[in-house]
Amino acid sequence: MPLIREWLVPVHFRFFCDSFASALLPKLQHAIYSSGKISSVGAQQMLLDVCYVKKLLTQVPTGTNAPPTGHAAKRYLKFVSSEAEKVEMLLKTLLSPYTPGSTSFVDTYNSLVADRSEANFVKVLDIKGIKKMDQALLLDAFRSRNVDTGPKVEIGTDDDTLSLSKIGSKFFQEGGDGASSTTFSRFFS
């Protein structure tokens, strides 16, 4: 990274840091969802690795252990922390104990992972290694506890990200100029 920092002007290096972090952490989460069964030891090691990657990503803008300064740097740190936290919570869910016949795993999943997609919940059950017969009980509990939670986005596919450019293009296709509150409310309704 020091070599890249030398080659780029500060604004471009900042863009590089943002792009690198926004590509790496979601890919890491996708890799976890795409993997097969992960043991508790494997999940613990992955959790340590994610914490280390998070630490490295927070050091990239300055190249030192000192936290970056400025408004843009604070936004970068907040972004890295929030994206890394998603991966950490997924791994902590995988580390949580499961007792056959109990639905407490659903409560753990709901409290740690913000995603309410049934498909992703099934993926977590598969990764945890829970048998299909036991998954039926957990799925029923998941469905009953997550009734009408809004739109569901399935993680683990390349088409699931909703970027600001997609939001902006939809907004401008509808003729929004940013000043009209009716266009703005029509976009979000």
GROMACS .gro file of C-alpha atoms in nm:
model
  189
    1MET     CA    1   0.000   0.000   0.000
    2PRO     CA    2   0.279   0.253   0.063
    3LEU     CA    3   0.383   0.223  -0.301
    4ILE     CA    4   0.029   0.284  -0.421
    5ARG     CA    5   0.002   0.583  -0.185
    6GLU     CA    6   0.317   0.731  -0.341
    7TRP     CA    7   0.184   0.688  -0.695
    8LEU     CA    8  -0.157   0.844  -0.635
    9VAL     CA    9  -0.263   1.190  -0.531
   10PRO     CA   10  -0.447   1.189  -0.194
   11VAL     CA   11  -0.795   1.211  -0.349
   12HIS     CA   12  -0.730   0.915  -0.576
   13PHE     CA   13  -0.572   0.714  -0.294
   14ARG     CA   14  -0.880   0.783  -0.085
   15PHE     CA   15  -1.097   0.653  -0.370
   16PHE     CA   16  -0.873   0.347  -0.392
   17CYS     CA   17  -0.916   0.280  -0.018
   18ASP     CA   18  -1.294   0.318  -0.042
   19SER     CA   19  -1.313   0.090  -0.345
   20PHE     CA   20  -1.084  -0.170  -0.191
   21ALA     CA   21  -1.281  -0.188   0.135
   22SER     CA   22  -1.619  -0.187  -0.038
   23ALA     CA   23  -1.510  -0.478  -0.258
   24LEU     CA   24  -1.324  -0.687  -0.002
   25LEU     CA   25  -1.567  -0.710   0.289
   26PRO     CA   26  -1.882  -0.804   0.091
   27LYS     CA   27  -1.675  -1.062  -0.100
   28LEU     CA   28  -1.567  -1.205   0.233
   29GLN     CA   29  -1.928  -1.233   0.345
   30HIS     CA   30  -2.022  -1.390   0.011
   31ALA     CA   31  -1.742  -1.645   0.053
   32ILE     CA   32  -1.880  -1.746   0.392
   33TYR     CA   33  -2.231  -1.789   0.252
   34SER     CA   34  -2.092  -1.986  -0.043
   35SER     CA   35  -1.881  -2.221   0.165
   36GLY     CA   36  -1.982  -2.560   0.287
   37LYS     CA   37  -2.011  -2.658   0.650
   38ILE     CA   38  -1.791  -2.454   0.885
   39SER     CA   39  -1.691  -2.602   1.219
   40SER     CA   40  -1.684  -2.392   1.534
   41VAL     CA   41  -1.304  -2.391   1.527
   42GLY     CA   42  -1.313  -2.272   1.166
   43ALA     CA   43  -1.564  -2.000   1.253
   44GLN     CA   44  -1.346  -1.886   1.544
   45GLN     CA   45  -1.043  -1.864   1.318
   46MET     CA   46  -1.241  -1.678   1.054
   47LEU     CA   47  -1.364  -1.436   1.319
   48LEU     CA   48  -1.005  -1.366   1.423
   49ASP     CA   49  -0.910  -1.320   1.058
   50VAL     CA   50  -1.196  -1.076   0.999
   51CYS     CA   51  -1.090  -0.874   1.305
   52TYR     CA   52  -0.736  -0.859   1.168
   53VAL     CA   53  -0.856  -0.760   0.820
   54LYS     CA   54  -1.069  -0.488   0.979
   55LYS     CA   55  -0.764  -0.359   1.167
   56LEU     CA   56  -0.557  -0.359   0.848
   57LEU     CA   57  -0.827  -0.178   0.652
   58THR     CA   58  -0.848   0.094   0.917
   59GLN     CA   59  -0.472   0.144   0.889
   60VAL     CA   60  -0.464   0.162   0.508
   61PRO     CA   61  -0.542   0.535   0.470
   62THR     CA   62  -0.253   0.645   0.694
   63GLY     CA   63  -0.018   0.350   0.672
   64THR     CA   64   0.026   0.362   1.050
   65ASN     CA   65  -0.158   0.259   1.364
   66ALA     CA   66  -0.276   0.617   1.409
   67PRO     CA   67  -0.642   0.666   1.319
   68PRO     CA   68  -0.706   0.876   1.009
   69THR     CA   69  -0.830   1.228   1.066
   70GLY     CA   70  -1.091   1.435   0.885
   71HIS     CA   71  -1.456   1.389   0.795
   72ALA     CA   72  -1.391   1.160   0.497
   73ALA     CA   73  -1.163   0.941   0.707
   74LYS     CA   74  -1.427   0.910   0.978
   75ARG     CA   75  -1.681   0.801   0.716
   76TYR     CA   76  -1.430   0.546   0.587
   77LEU     CA   77  -1.376   0.406   0.938
   78LYS     CA   78  -1.751   0.394   0.998
   79PHE     CA   79  -1.803   0.211   0.668
   80VAL     CA   80  -1.527  -0.042   0.738
   81SER     CA   81  -1.661  -0.100   1.088
   82SER     CA   82  -2.020  -0.151   0.973
   83GLU     CA   83  -1.927  -0.388   0.688
   84ALA     CA   84  -1.687  -0.587   0.906
   85GLU     CA   85  -1.952  -0.605   1.178
   86LYS     CA   86  -2.191  -0.777   0.935
   87VAL     CA   87  -1.933  -1.049   0.874
   88GLU     CA   88  -1.848  -1.072   1.245
   89MET     CA   89  -2.215  -1.112   1.341
   90LEU     CA   90  -2.259  -1.386   1.083
   91LEU     CA   91  -1.961  -1.573   1.226
   92LYS     CA   92  -2.081  -1.519   1.584
   93THR     CA   93  -2.413  -1.669   1.480
   94LEU     CA   94  -2.230  -1.972   1.347
   95LEU     CA   95  -2.047  -1.996   1.680
   96SER     CA   96  -2.367  -1.989   1.883
   97PRO     CA   97  -2.474  -2.324   2.027
   98TYR     CA   98  -2.758  -2.523   1.877
   99THR     CA   99  -2.961  -2.777   2.069
  100PRO     CA  100  -3.182  -3.007   1.857
  101GLY     CA  101  -3.549  -2.940   1.929
  102SER     CA  102  -3.483  -2.588   2.055
  103THR     CA  103  -3.563  -2.272   1.860
  104SER     CA  104  -3.325  -2.045   2.051
  105PHE     CA  105  -3.092  -2.042   1.748
  106VAL     CA  106  -3.359  -1.840   1.561
  107ASP     CA  107  -3.353  -1.577   1.835
  108THR     CA  108  -2.974  -1.566   1.821
  109TYR     CA  109  -2.983  -1.525   1.442
  110ASN     CA  110  -3.246  -1.250   1.461
  111SER     CA  111  -3.054  -1.058   1.727
  112LEU     CA  112  -2.713  -1.080   1.559
  113VAL     CA  113  -2.791  -1.078   1.186
  114ALA     CA  114  -3.008  -0.797   1.053
  115ASP     CA  115  -3.100  -0.995   0.742
  116ARG     CA  116  -3.446  -1.152   0.754
  117SER     CA  117  -3.421  -1.344   0.429
  118GLU     CA  118  -3.540  -1.701   0.463
  119ALA     CA  119  -3.296  -1.814   0.193
  120ASN     CA  120  -3.002  -1.670   0.386
  121PHE     CA  121  -3.127  -1.825   0.709
  122VAL     CA  122  -3.133  -2.165   0.537
  123LYS     CA  123  -2.779  -2.102   0.412
  124VAL     CA  124  -2.667  -2.029   0.769
  125LEU     CA  125  -2.833  -2.350   0.886
  126ASP     CA  126  -2.652  -2.544   0.613
  127ILE     CA  127  -2.319  -2.380   0.696
  128LYS     CA  128  -2.372  -2.462   1.064
  129GLY     CA  129  -2.436  -2.825   0.967
  130ILE     CA  130  -2.789  -2.854   1.105
  131LYS     CA  131  -2.973  -3.156   0.965
  132LYS     CA  132  -3.262  -3.101   0.723
  133MET     CA  133  -3.513  -3.256   0.966
  134ASP     CA  134  -3.411  -3.009   1.237
  135GLN     CA  135  -3.414  -2.723   0.988
  136ALA     CA  136  -3.791  -2.761   0.940
  137LEU     CA  137  -3.858  -2.673   1.305
  138LEU     CA  138  -3.620  -2.378   1.289
  139LEU     CA  139  -3.772  -2.254   0.963
  140ASP     CA  140  -4.122  -2.260   1.113
  141ALA     CA  141  -3.996  -2.061   1.411
  142PHE     CA  142  -3.811  -1.821   1.179
  143ARG     CA  143  -4.124  -1.764   0.969
  144SER     CA  144  -4.344  -1.705   1.273
  145ARG     CA  145  -4.098  -1.454   1.424
  146ASN     CA  146  -4.031  -1.267   1.101
  147VAL     CA  147  -4.378  -1.202   0.964
  148ASP     CA  148  -4.394  -0.908   0.722
  149THR     CA  149  -4.047  -0.769   0.784
  150GLY     CA  150  -4.030  -0.582   0.455
  151PRO     CA  151  -3.821  -0.640   0.145
  152LYS     CA  152  -3.583  -0.930   0.154
  153VAL     CA  153  -3.247  -0.924  -0.021
  154GLU     CA  154  -3.065  -1.250  -0.064
  155ILE     CA  155  -2.698  -1.224   0.015
  156GLY     CA  156  -2.456  -1.447  -0.162
  157THR     CA  157  -2.537  -1.358  -0.520
  158ASP     CA  158  -2.363  -1.103  -0.735
  159ASP     CA  159  -2.693  -0.932  -0.823
  160ASP     CA  160  -2.796  -0.846  -0.468
  161THR     CA  161  -2.612  -0.521  -0.414
  162LEU     CA  162  -2.809  -0.201  -0.444
  163SER     CA  163  -2.557   0.069  -0.517
  164LEU     CA  164  -2.606   0.442  -0.506
  165SER     CA  165  -2.563   0.455  -0.881
  166LYS     CA  166  -2.866   0.226  -0.923
  167ILE     CA  167  -3.066   0.439  -0.682
  168GLY     CA  168  -2.959   0.755  -0.861
  169SER     CA  169  -3.033   0.618  -1.206
  170LYS     CA  170  -3.383   0.511  -1.095
  171PHE     CA  171  -3.440   0.854  -0.941
  172PHE     CA  172  -3.333   1.039  -1.254
  173GLN     CA  173  -3.524   0.804  -1.486
  174GLU     CA  174  -3.838   0.909  -1.302
  175GLY     CA  175  -3.758   1.271  -1.376
  176GLY     CA  176  -3.641   1.373  -1.031
  177ASP     CA  177  -3.431   1.684  -1.002
  178GLY     CA  178  -3.376   1.664  -0.629
  179ALA     CA  179  -3.595   1.967  -0.563
  180SER     CA  180  -3.937   1.813  -0.606
  181SER     CA  181  -4.069   1.650  -0.291
  182THR     CA  182  -4.335   1.464  -0.489
  183THR     CA  183  -4.070   1.296  -0.703
  184PHE     CA  184  -3.865   1.220  -0.394
  185SER     CA  185  -4.163   1.068  -0.212
  186ARG     CA  186  -4.267   0.877  -0.527
  187PHE     CA  187  -3.917   0.728  -0.544
  188PHE     CA  188  -3.926   0.600  -0.186
  189SER     CA  189  -4.290   0.487  -0.179
   0.00000   0.00000   0.00000
